Amino acid sequence: MLSYDVHSADLFERKGVAEIEKLGDSVRAVDRALEILQAFTATDCELTVGQLLKRVDLSRPTLYRLLYTLEQRGFVVSEGDPQKFRLGPAVGQLAHAWSSSQDLAALAAPLMQKLREETGETVALFVLEGGDRLCIAELPSTQPLSFKRGIGYREKISVGASGRAILANIGETAEDRLDYARTQGLDVSRPVEDLDMVKRRGYAISKDELIQGAVAIAAPFFNHSGRVAGSLGVFGPSARLPEQRIREIGEMLVREAAELSRTLGLRS
């Protein structure tokens, strides 16, 4: 009886070790597959096997085996000669499921609070809707003299800093931007700021444009696919916002808008 118990325990132990080893192999395979998917970025959306080998620590046979599995499940697709891989529709389905479950205003709330504490001014969050920007969140300044527009405020993206921050980053080129403006019926023939300069600098500025005595600074944020999704803006009276302070706030906005973009899934 004793020998039977010892033998049974030995069998269970060997079985347990085998299952743990098998599970470990499965976890490593999943980790490697995820590493492959994360090798793709908004700017490197198509990669050859050779390019992938430089980004992932895998042997060529292992890489091919995992790519085949990912392709079978729709996470990557391939075409061309030489063969190039890109993310497949299954990734888009997951991204859609994730983004649909997110409350953008809630995601942005901590960084908006941080900006209001650092600047003392009104902070607002806008999203792109066609040719408009729509305010979906706002933290008004606590100072007696302040400016605010309110949640639900809507304006064309061709005017105001929070609009131009978006417009300047639509598409890859100035021609893309013009094409979009035409389809939305926007007049961009005489912009207050040079949009290429806004894109290079990272933020837009307006003074006395929509409200006399008001200064607005805004930076764009982007979704997981790298497309501009809206802007993050700070508004205050010109008496409190000289040029140096405007530059400081512009840099803050660029930093926090980049953080929001990362939260939304953008990989640099």
Coordinates of C-alpha atoms in Angstrom, one line a residue:
M1 CA 0.0 0.0 0.0
L2 CA 2.8 2.3 0.9
S3 CA 4.7 1.6 -2.4
Y4 CA 1.5 2.3 -4.4
D5 CA 1.1 5.7 -2.7
V6 CA 4.7 6.6 -3.4
H7 CA 4.3 5.6 -7.0
S8 CA 1.1 7.6 -7.4
A9 CA 2.6 10.6 -5.9
D10 CA 5.6 10.3 -8.2
L11 CA 3.2 10.1 -11.2
F12 CA 1.3 13.1 -10.1
E13 CA 4.5 15.1 -9.5
R14 CA 5.9 14.2 -13.0
K15 CA 2.5 15.1 -14.6
G16 CA 2.5 18.4 -12.7
V17 CA 6.0 19.2 -13.8
A18 CA 5.1 18.3 -17.4
E19 CA 2.0 20.6 -17.3
I20 CA 4.0 23.4 -15.8
E21 CA 6.6 23.1 -18.6
K22 CA 3.9 22.9 -21.2
L23 CA 2.3 26.0 -19.8
G24 CA 5.7 27.8 -19.7
D25 CA 6.2 27.0 -23.4
S26 CA 2.7 28.4 -24.2
V27 CA 3.3 31.6 -22.2
R28 CA 6.6 32.1 -24.1
A29 CA 4.9 31.6 -27.4
V30 CA 2.2 34.2 -26.5
D31 CA 4.9 36.6 -25.4
R32 CA 6.8 36.2 -28.6
A33 CA 3.7 36.6 -30.7
L34 CA 2.9 39.8 -28.9
E35 CA 6.5 41.0 -29.4
I36 CA 5.9 40.5 -33.2
L37 CA 2.7 42.5 -33.2
Q38 CA 4.4 45.4 -31.2
A39 CA 7.1 45.6 -33.8
F40 CA 4.6 47.4 -36.1
T41 CA 4.1 51.1 -35.7
A42 CA 2.2 53.9 -37.4
T43 CA 5.2 54.8 -39.5
D44 CA 6.4 51.2 -40.0
C45 CA 3.1 49.5 -40.8
E46 CA 4.7 47.0 -43.3
L47 CA 7.7 44.9 -42.5
T48 CA 9.6 42.2 -44.2
V49 CA 10.9 39.1 -42.3
G50 CA 14.4 40.6 -42.4
Q51 CA 13.1 43.8 -40.8
L52 CA 11.2 41.9 -38.2
L53 CA 14.2 39.8 -37.3
K54 CA 16.0 43.1 -36.4
R55 CA 13.2 44.0 -34.0
V56 CA 12.5 40.7 -32.3
D57 CA 14.8 38.3 -30.6
L58 CA 13.7 35.2 -32.5
S59 CA 15.2 32.7 -34.9
R60 CA 14.0 32.8 -38.5
P61 CA 12.1 29.4 -38.2
T62 CA 10.4 30.5 -35.0
L63 CA 9.4 33.8 -36.5
Y64 CA 7.9 32.2 -39.6
R65 CA 6.0 29.7 -37.4
L66 CA 4.5 32.5 -35.3
L67 CA 3.7 34.6 -38.3
Y68 CA 1.9 31.7 -39.9
T69 CA -0.2 31.3 -36.7
L70 CA -0.9 35.0 -36.5
E71 CA -1.9 35.1 -40.1
Q72 CA -4.3 32.2 -39.7
R73 CA -6.1 34.1 -36.9
G74 CA -6.2 37.4 -38.8
F75 CA -3.7 39.3 -36.7
V76 CA -1.3 39.8 -39.6
V77 CA -1.7 39.7 -43.4
S78 CA 1.0 39.4 -46.0
E79 CA 1.5 40.2 -49.6
G80 CA 4.1 41.2 -52.3
D81 CA 7.5 39.9 -53.4
P82 CA 9.5 40.3 -51.2
Q83 CA 6.8 39.3 -48.8
K84 CA 5.7 42.0 -46.4
F85 CA 3.6 41.7 -43.4
R86 CA 1.2 44.2 -41.8
L87 CA -1.4 44.1 -39.0
G88 CA -4.6 42.4 -39.9
P89 CA -8.3 43.0 -39.2
A90 CA -8.3 41.0 -35.9
V91 CA -6.1 43.8 -34.4
G92 CA -8.6 46.4 -35.6
Q93 CA -11.4 44.5 -34.0
L94 CA -9.6 44.4 -30.7
A95 CA -8.8 48.1 -31.0
H96 CA -12.4 49.0 -31.8
A97 CA -13.6 46.9 -28.8
W98 CA -11.1 48.6 -26.5
S99 CA -11.7 52.2 -27.8
S100 CA -15.5 51.7 -27.6
S101 CA -15.2 50.9 -23.9
Q102 CA -13.1 54.0 -23.1
D103 CA -14.5 57.3 -21.8
L104 CA -12.2 59.8 -23.3
A105 CA -13.1 62.6 -20.9
A106 CA -12.5 60.2 -17.9
L107 CA -9.1 59.2 -19.4
A108 CA -8.1 62.8 -19.8
A109 CA -9.3 64.0 -16.4
P110 CA -6.1 63.4 -14.5
L111 CA -3.8 65.2 -16.9
M112 CA -6.4 68.0 -17.3
Q113 CA -6.4 68.5 -13.6
K114 CA -2.6 68.6 -13.6
L115 CA -2.6 71.2 -16.3
R116 CA -5.0 73.4 -14.4
E117 CA -2.9 73.2 -11.3
E118 CA 0.3 74.0 -13.3
T119 CA -1.2 76.9 -15.3
G120 CA -4.0 78.2 -13.1
E121 CA -6.1 78.7 -16.3
T122 CA -9.1 77.0 -17.9
V123 CA -8.3 73.6 -19.5
A124 CA -10.6 72.0 -22.2
L125 CA -10.7 68.9 -24.3
F126 CA -11.9 68.8 -27.8
V127 CA -12.7 66.0 -30.3
L128 CA -12.8 66.2 -34.0
E129 CA -16.2 65.8 -35.6
G130 CA -16.1 66.3 -39.4
G131 CA -15.1 70.0 -39.9
D132 CA -15.8 70.9 -36.3
R133 CA -14.2 70.5 -32.9
L134 CA -16.5 69.7 -30.0
C135 CA -15.7 70.4 -26.3
I136 CA -16.4 67.3 -24.3
A137 CA -14.7 68.3 -21.0
E138 CA -13.7 71.5 -19.4
L139 CA -12.0 72.5 -16.1
P140 CA -12.7 76.3 -15.6
S141 CA -10.0 78.4 -13.9
T142 CA -10.7 79.3 -10.3
Q143 CA -9.3 82.9 -10.8
P144 CA -11.8 85.8 -10.9
L145 CA -10.8 86.8 -14.4
S146 CA -11.0 83.7 -16.7
F147 CA -12.4 82.5 -20.0
K148 CA -14.5 79.3 -20.7
R149 CA -16.7 78.1 -23.5
G150 CA -18.5 75.1 -21.8
I151 CA -19.0 71.4 -22.6
G152 CA -20.9 71.1 -25.9
Y153 CA -19.3 74.2 -27.4
R154 CA -18.7 73.6 -31.1
E155 CA -16.6 75.6 -33.7
K156 CA -14.9 75.0 -37.0
I157 CA -11.4 73.6 -36.9
S158 CA -10.2 76.4 -39.2
V159 CA -10.4 79.0 -36.5
G160 CA -9.1 79.2 -32.9
A161 CA -6.0 77.5 -31.5
S162 CA -7.8 74.3 -30.5
G163 CA -9.2 74.0 -34.0
R164 CA -5.9 74.8 -35.8
A165 CA -4.0 72.3 -33.6
I166 CA -6.3 69.6 -35.1
L167 CA -6.4 70.9 -38.7
A168 CA -2.6 71.3 -38.9
N169 CA -2.2 67.5 -38.2
I170 CA -4.8 66.1 -40.5
G171 CA -3.1 63.8 -43.1
E172 CA 0.6 63.6 -43.8
T173 CA 1.0 66.5 -46.2
A174 CA -0.4 70.0 -46.7
E175 CA -2.3 68.7 -49.7
D176 CA -4.0 66.1 -47.5
R177 CA -5.0 68.9 -45.2
L178 CA -6.4 71.0 -48.1
D179 CA -8.3 68.0 -49.5
Y180 CA -9.9 67.5 -46.1
A181 CA -10.8 71.2 -45.7
R182 CA -12.5 71.2 -49.1
T183 CA -14.6 68.1 -48.3
Q184 CA -15.7 69.8 -45.0
G185 CA -16.4 73.2 -46.6
L186 CA -13.6 75.0 -44.6
D187 CA -11.9 78.2 -45.7
V188 CA -8.2 77.8 -45.1
S189 CA -7.0 80.3 -47.7
R190 CA -6.0 82.9 -45.0
P191 CA -5.1 81.1 -41.8
V192 CA -4.2 83.2 -38.7
E193 CA -1.1 80.9 -38.2
D194 CA 0.9 79.0 -40.8
L195 CA -0.3 75.4 -40.3
D196 CA 3.0 73.8 -41.2
M197 CA 4.6 75.8 -38.5
V198 CA 1.9 74.8 -36.0
K199 CA 2.6 71.2 -36.9
R200 CA 6.4 71.5 -36.4
R201 CA 6.1 73.5 -33.2
G202 CA 3.5 71.1 -31.7
Y203 CA 0.9 73.6 -30.6
A204 CA -1.2 76.4 -31.9
I205 CA -1.8 79.9 -30.5
S206 CA -4.6 82.4 -30.8
K207 CA -4.9 85.9 -29.4
D208 CA -8.1 88.0 -29.5
E209 CA -9.4 85.7 -32.2
L210 CA -12.7 84.5 -30.9
I211 CA -12.9 86.4 -27.6
Q212 CA -11.3 89.9 -27.2
G213 CA -8.6 89.8 -24.5
A214 CA -8.3 86.0 -24.5
V215 CA -5.3 83.8 -25.3
A216 CA -5.6 80.2 -26.3
I217 CA -2.9 77.5 -26.6
A218 CA -3.7 74.0 -27.8
A219 CA -1.9 70.8 -28.8
P220 CA -3.2 67.8 -30.7
F221 CA -3.6 64.3 -29.5
F222 CA -3.8 61.1 -31.6
N223 CA -5.7 57.8 -31.6
H224 CA -4.1 54.3 -31.7
S225 CA -3.8 54.5 -35.5
G226 CA -1.8 57.8 -35.5
R227 CA -4.7 59.9 -36.7
V228 CA -5.4 63.2 -35.0
A229 CA -8.4 62.8 -32.7
G230 CA -8.7 66.2 -31.1
S231 CA -6.9 68.8 -29.1
L232 CA -6.1 69.8 -25.5
G233 CA -6.3 73.5 -24.8
V234 CA -5.6 76.1 -22.2
F235 CA -7.4 79.5 -22.1
G236 CA -6.7 82.7 -20.2
P237 CA -6.5 86.5 -20.3
S238 CA -3.7 88.1 -22.2
A239 CA -2.8 90.0 -19.0
R240 CA -1.6 86.7 -17.4
L241 CA -0.1 85.1 -20.5
P242 CA 2.9 86.9 -21.9
E243 CA 5.0 85.3 -24.6
Q244 CA 7.3 83.4 -22.3
R245 CA 4.3 82.0 -20.4
I246 CA 2.6 81.0 -23.6
R247 CA 5.7 79.0 -24.7
E248 CA 5.9 77.3 -21.3
I249 CA 2.2 76.3 -21.5
G250 CA 2.7 75.2 -25.1
E251 CA 5.4 72.8 -23.9
M252 CA 3.2 71.5 -21.1
L253 CA 0.4 70.8 -23.5
V254 CA 2.6 69.0 -26.0
R255 CA 3.8 66.8 -23.1
E256 CA 0.3 66.0 -21.7
A257 CA -1.3 65.6 -25.2
A258 CA 1.4 63.0 -26.0
E259 CA 0.6 61.2 -22.8
L260 CA -3.1 61.1 -23.7
S261 CA -2.1 59.8 -27.2
R262 CA -0.2 57.0 -25.5
T263 CA -3.2 56.2 -23.3
L264 CA -5.3 55.9 -26.4
G265 CA -2.9 53.3 -27.8
L266 CA -0.5 55.3 -29.9
R267 CA 3.0 53.9 -30.1
S268 CA 5.8 56.2 -31.0

